Amino acid sequence: MNTVDSLRYALDRILAAIVMILVLALSFIVILGFTTRLMGMPLSWTDELAGIGLAWLTFYGSALAAGRGAHIASPSILAIIPLKWRLAVTMLSEICTIAFFVLLGWTGMYVVEILAGSNLVSLPAVSQQLTQSAVPVGAALFILAEILRLPELLKTTVAGNSSAESDAEDDIF
């Protein structure tokens, strides 16, 4: 296993653990919110924290999906492109994806800076900068996952035996 594969595996394990913790925490918060409402003693912070937890799960989960090549893609379109053009289309797709997440991360950092001194309404001890940090951190992790997956993606694209062809066949038949 080379260095890139080792880093990719380590990032995958770390992100999988984070996503699992977020799913468990979000489940607990939602169940707690439902239960306390049912008992007539709702906790004011469960709704706000559940929304933040869902955002965190979205960003960290998307980075995990990117590392596994499971994010939104159009393998059927790639499969119909002639083999000699697939590498160029794949590279253009990766450049656009990474550029989008660079922009998202940069914008996310700007938002985090703007939120300096702001706290949650229902939990005033929690900074909004912390809650919104999932945007730039998630974007950076997505970019890292894409870059670490790139060598394998390029190798399968050049070989012409990407999963896109089998996915396209499944879509047709």
mmCIF file of C-alpha atoms in Angstrom, residues 41-143:
data_model
loop_
_atom_site.group_PDB
_atom_site.id
_atom_site.type_symbol
_atom_site.label_atom_id
_atom_site.label_comp_id
_atom_site.label_asym_id
_atom_site.label_seq_id
_atom_site.Cartn_x
_atom_site.Cartn_y
_atom_site.Cartn_z
ATOM 1 C CA MET A 41 -41.412 19.668 29.108
ATOM 2 C CA PRO A 42 -39.670 20.545 25.825
ATOM 3 C CA LEU A 43 -36.020 21.520 25.848
ATOM 4 C CA SER A 44 -35.512 24.741 23.925
ATOM 5 C CA TRP A 45 -32.131 23.784 22.490
ATOM 6 C CA THR A 46 -32.929 20.455 20.801
ATOM 7 C CA ASP A 47 -34.345 21.983 17.589
ATOM 8 C CA GLU A 48 -31.407 24.336 17.096
ATOM 9 C CA LEU A 49 -28.835 21.665 17.895
ATOM 10 C CA ALA A 50 -30.548 19.115 15.617
ATOM 11 C CA GLY A 51 -30.350 21.558 12.680
ATOM 12 C CA ILE A 52 -26.668 22.165 13.337
ATOM 13 C CA GLY A 53 -26.039 18.429 13.700
ATOM 14 C CA LEU A 54 -27.707 17.779 10.356
ATOM 15 C CA ALA A 55 -25.491 20.386 8.688
ATOM 16 C CA TRP A 56 -22.380 18.837 10.237
ATOM 17 C CA LEU A 57 -23.493 15.375 9.145
ATOM 18 C CA THR A 58 -24.039 16.671 5.620
ATOM 19 C CA PHE A 59 -20.562 18.192 5.285
ATOM 20 C CA TYR A 60 -18.588 15.408 6.962
ATOM 21 C CA GLY A 61 -20.701 12.755 5.231
ATOM 22 C CA SER A 62 -20.079 14.351 1.839
ATOM 23 C CA ALA A 63 -16.332 14.267 2.476
ATOM 24 C CA LEU A 64 -16.627 10.567 3.358
ATOM 25 C CA ALA A 65 -18.640 9.936 0.191
ATOM 26 C CA ALA A 66 -16.079 11.847 -1.901
ATOM 27 C CA GLY A 67 -13.265 9.681 -0.615
ATOM 28 C CA ARG A 68 -15.210 6.586 -1.577
ATOM 29 C CA GLY A 69 -16.227 7.959 -4.967
ATOM 30 C CA ALA A 70 -19.865 7.769 -3.894
ATOM 31 C CA HIS A 71 -20.851 11.404 -4.288
ATOM 32 C CA ILE A 72 -23.122 12.691 -7.017
ATOM 33 C CA ALA A 73 -21.731 11.781 -10.427
ATOM 34 C CA SER A 74 -22.967 10.929 -13.897
ATOM 35 C CA PRO A 75 -21.303 7.631 -14.753
ATOM 36 C CA SER A 76 -23.769 6.994 -17.576
ATOM 37 C CA ILE A 77 -22.660 10.160 -19.336
ATOM 38 C CA LEU A 78 -18.991 9.281 -18.876
ATOM 39 C CA ALA A 79 -19.619 5.792 -20.262
ATOM 40 C CA ILE A 80 -20.927 7.131 -23.592
ATOM 41 C CA ILE A 81 -17.963 9.468 -24.083
ATOM 42 C CA PRO A 82 -15.306 7.975 -26.370
ATOM 43 C CA LEU A 83 -12.392 6.506 -24.398
ATOM 44 C CA LYS A 84 -9.921 9.044 -25.809
ATOM 45 C CA TRP A 85 -11.962 11.939 -24.313
ATOM 46 C CA ARG A 86 -12.799 10.371 -20.943
ATOM 47 C CA LEU A 87 -9.590 11.482 -19.268
ATOM 48 C CA ALA A 88 -10.135 15.108 -20.312
ATOM 49 C CA VAL A 89 -13.781 15.028 -19.206
ATOM 50 C CA THR A 90 -12.839 13.379 -15.915
ATOM 51 C CA MET A 91 -10.156 15.986 -15.235
ATOM 52 C CA LEU A 92 -12.528 18.836 -16.107
ATOM 53 C CA SER A 93 -15.127 17.348 -13.781
ATOM 54 C CA GLU A 94 -12.604 17.059 -10.937
ATOM 55 C CA ILE A 95 -11.341 20.604 -11.507
ATOM 56 C CA CYS A 96 -14.895 21.962 -11.388
ATOM 57 C CA THR A 97 -15.714 19.964 -8.260
ATOM 58 C CA ILE A 98 -12.573 21.038 -6.425
ATOM 59 C CA ALA A 99 -13.017 24.653 -7.555
ATOM 60 C CA PHE A 100 -16.563 24.648 -6.179
ATOM 61 C CA PHE A 101 -15.383 23.360 -2.815
ATOM 62 C CA VAL A 102 -12.518 25.863 -2.720
ATOM 63 C CA LEU A 103 -15.109 28.604 -3.221
ATOM 64 C CA LEU A 104 -17.390 27.038 -0.609
ATOM 65 C CA GLY A 105 -14.530 26.760 1.890
ATOM 66 C CA TRP A 106 -13.407 30.343 1.271
ATOM 67 C CA THR A 107 -16.968 31.629 1.646
ATOM 68 C CA GLY A 108 -17.422 29.476 4.738
ATOM 69 C CA MET A 109 -14.322 31.007 6.321
ATOM 70 C CA TYR A 110 -15.700 34.462 5.557
ATOM 71 C CA VAL A 111 -18.991 33.577 7.267
ATOM 72 C CA VAL A 112 -17.159 32.154 10.291
ATOM 73 C CA GLU A 113 -15.205 35.417 10.595
ATOM 74 C CA ILE A 114 -18.421 37.471 10.392
ATOM 75 C CA LEU A 115 -19.953 35.408 13.203
ATOM 76 C CA ALA A 116 -17.221 36.364 15.690
ATOM 77 C CA GLY A 117 -18.840 37.124 19.015
ATOM 78 C CA SER A 118 -22.204 35.575 18.081
ATOM 79 C CA ASN A 119 -23.623 32.727 20.131
ATOM 80 C CA LEU A 120 -26.550 30.356 19.749
ATOM 81 C CA VAL A 121 -29.903 31.647 20.941
ATOM 82 C CA SER A 122 -30.883 28.553 22.921
ATOM 83 C CA LEU A 123 -27.329 27.751 24.107
ATOM 84 C CA PRO A 124 -25.606 31.108 24.660
ATOM 85 C CA ALA A 125 -22.386 29.417 25.791
ATOM 86 C CA VAL A 126 -21.887 27.926 22.293
ATOM 87 C CA SER A 127 -20.272 30.123 19.653
ATOM 88 C CA GLN A 128 -21.844 30.312 16.216
ATOM 89 C CA GLN A 129 -18.328 30.232 14.810
ATOM 90 C CA LEU A 130 -17.992 26.692 16.162
ATOM 91 C CA THR A 131 -21.335 25.598 14.762
ATOM 92 C CA GLN A 132 -20.612 27.040 11.305
ATOM 93 C CA SER A 133 -17.053 25.708 11.166
ATOM 94 C CA ALA A 134 -18.402 22.568 9.498
ATOM 95 C CA VAL A 135 -18.647 24.476 6.197
ATOM 96 C CA PRO A 136 -14.960 25.347 5.672
ATOM 97 C CA VAL A 137 -13.685 22.228 7.448
ATOM 98 C CA GLY A 138 -16.043 19.973 5.481
ATOM 99 C CA ALA A 139 -15.047 21.676 2.228
ATOM 100 C CA ALA A 140 -11.356 21.183 3.005
ATOM 101 C CA LEU A 141 -11.929 17.514 3.854
ATOM 102 C CA PHE A 142 -13.925 17.051 0.634
ATOM 103 C CA ILE A 143 -11.063 18.562 -1.387
#
